[in-house]
Coordinates of C-alpha atoms in Angstrom, one line a residue:
X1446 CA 0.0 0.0 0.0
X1447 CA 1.0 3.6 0.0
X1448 CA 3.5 4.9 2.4
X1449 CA 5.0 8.5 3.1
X1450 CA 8.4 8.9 2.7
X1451 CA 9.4 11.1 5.6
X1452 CA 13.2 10.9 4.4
X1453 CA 12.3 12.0 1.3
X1454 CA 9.6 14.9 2.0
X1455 CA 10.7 18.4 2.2
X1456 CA 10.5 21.1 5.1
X1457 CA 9.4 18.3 7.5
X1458 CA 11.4 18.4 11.0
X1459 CA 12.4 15.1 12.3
X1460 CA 10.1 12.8 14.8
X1461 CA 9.4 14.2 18.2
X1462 CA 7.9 13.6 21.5
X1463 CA 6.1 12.3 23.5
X1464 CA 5.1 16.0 25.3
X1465 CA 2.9 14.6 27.8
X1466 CA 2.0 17.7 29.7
X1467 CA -0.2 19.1 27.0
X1468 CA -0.9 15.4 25.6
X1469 CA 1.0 14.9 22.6
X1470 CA 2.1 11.6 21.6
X1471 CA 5.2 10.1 20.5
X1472 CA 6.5 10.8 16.8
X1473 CA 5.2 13.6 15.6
X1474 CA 6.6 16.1 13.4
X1475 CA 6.3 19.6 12.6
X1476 CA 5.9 20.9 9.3
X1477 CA 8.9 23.8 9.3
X1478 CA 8.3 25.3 6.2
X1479 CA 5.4 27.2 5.1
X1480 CA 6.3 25.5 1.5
X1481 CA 6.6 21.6 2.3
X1482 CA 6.3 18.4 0.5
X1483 CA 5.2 15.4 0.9
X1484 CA 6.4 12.1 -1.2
X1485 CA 4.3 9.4 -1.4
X1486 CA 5.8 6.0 -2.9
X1487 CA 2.8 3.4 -4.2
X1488 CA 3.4 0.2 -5.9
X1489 CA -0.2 0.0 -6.9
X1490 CA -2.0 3.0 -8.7
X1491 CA -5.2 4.5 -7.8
X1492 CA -7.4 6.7 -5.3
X1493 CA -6.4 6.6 -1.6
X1494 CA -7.0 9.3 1.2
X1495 CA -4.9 10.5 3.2
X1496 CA -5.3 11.8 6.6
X1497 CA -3.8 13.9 8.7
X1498 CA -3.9 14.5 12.5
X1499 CA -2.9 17.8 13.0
X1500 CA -2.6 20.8 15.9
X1501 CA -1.9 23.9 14.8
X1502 CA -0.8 27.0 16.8
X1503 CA -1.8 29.1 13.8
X1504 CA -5.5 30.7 15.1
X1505 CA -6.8 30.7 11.0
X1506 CA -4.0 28.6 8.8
X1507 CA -5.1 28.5 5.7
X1508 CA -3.5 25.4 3.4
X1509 CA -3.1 24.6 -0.3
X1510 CA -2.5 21.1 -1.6
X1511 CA -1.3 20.3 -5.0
X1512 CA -0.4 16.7 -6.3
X1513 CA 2.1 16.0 -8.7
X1514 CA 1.7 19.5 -10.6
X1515 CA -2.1 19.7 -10.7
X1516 CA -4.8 21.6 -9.7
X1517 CA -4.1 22.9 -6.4
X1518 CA -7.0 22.4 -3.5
X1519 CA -7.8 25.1 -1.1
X1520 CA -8.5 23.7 2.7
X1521 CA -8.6 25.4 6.0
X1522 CA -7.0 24.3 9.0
X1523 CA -8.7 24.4 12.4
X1524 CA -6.0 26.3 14.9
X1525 CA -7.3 25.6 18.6
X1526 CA -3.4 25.2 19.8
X1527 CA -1.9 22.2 21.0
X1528 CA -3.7 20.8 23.3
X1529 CA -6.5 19.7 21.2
X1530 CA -6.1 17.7 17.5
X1531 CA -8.4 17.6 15.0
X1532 CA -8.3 15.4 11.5
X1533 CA -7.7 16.9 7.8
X1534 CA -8.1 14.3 4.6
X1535 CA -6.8 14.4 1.3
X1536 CA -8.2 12.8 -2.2
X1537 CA -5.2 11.3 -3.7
X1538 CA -5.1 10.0 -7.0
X1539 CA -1.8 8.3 -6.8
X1540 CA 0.4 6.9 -9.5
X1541 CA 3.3 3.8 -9.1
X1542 CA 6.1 4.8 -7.9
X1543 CA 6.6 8.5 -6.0
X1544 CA 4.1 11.2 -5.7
X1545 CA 4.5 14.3 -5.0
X1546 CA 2.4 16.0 -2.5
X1547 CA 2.9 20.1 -2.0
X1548 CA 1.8 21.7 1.2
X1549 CA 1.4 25.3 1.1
X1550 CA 0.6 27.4 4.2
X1551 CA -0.5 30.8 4.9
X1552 CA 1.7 31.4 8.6
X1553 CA 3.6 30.1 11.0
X1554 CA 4.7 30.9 14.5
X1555 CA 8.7 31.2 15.4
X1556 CA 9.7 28.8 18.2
X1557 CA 11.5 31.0 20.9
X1558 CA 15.3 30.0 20.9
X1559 CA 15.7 28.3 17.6
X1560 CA 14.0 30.7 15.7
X1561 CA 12.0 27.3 13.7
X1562 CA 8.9 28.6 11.6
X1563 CA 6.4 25.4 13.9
X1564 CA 3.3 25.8 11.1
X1565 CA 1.3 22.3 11.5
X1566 CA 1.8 19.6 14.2
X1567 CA 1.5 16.5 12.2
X1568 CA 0.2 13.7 14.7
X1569 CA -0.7 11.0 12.6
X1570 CA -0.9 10.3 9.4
X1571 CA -2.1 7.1 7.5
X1572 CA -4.0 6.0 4.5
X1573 CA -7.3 4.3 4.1

């Protein structure tokens, strides 16, 4: 079945946690780039959805997916902080091989002390 490629993606930080005081679990990662990718490797072609569980510090993040080039999708992205996740999914139409998956966001918030652009908590992420 599909997979993401979290090696391969692009302005993805590296897995994190668990930050039990406010509830978030083990690998997660944040999204560090307000332009980010997404590779999605598939030996069989066809529709799947993706779906992401998210927390976003950003009050109103607004998000643009494109796949592989196409039409790009306009979706908004509930911010209610970290404490509390909530559930985004994606129409995929995926091809063998890699697909390309572009994530483009309106905002981000700077971490204090490394100066990191934290735009999306990713939580979960899996494919039904």
């Amino acid at each position: 079945g599909p997979r993401l490629r979290w090696d391969l993606s692009k302005g993805i930080g590296p897995s994190e946690g668990p930050f039990p005081d406010i509830g978030v679990p083990a690998d997660v990662r944040w999204v560090v780039a307000r332009d980010a990718r997404l590779v999605v490797e598939t030996d069989a072609p066809g529709p799947v959805r993706l779906t992401l569980r998210y927390r976003c510090l950003v009050p109103r993040q607004g998000m643009r997916v494109t796949q592989d080039g196409g039409a790009p999708v306009q979706v908004d992205i509930e911010g209610a902080g970290l404490r509390q996740s909530a559930e985004v999914v994606f129409d995929l139409s995926l091809r063998a091989g890699m697909n390309d998956v572009a994530l483009a966001f309106t905002g981000g918030v700077k971490e204090p002390g490394t100066g990191r652009d934290l735009v999306l908590l990713v939580e979960q992420a899996g494919f039904g």
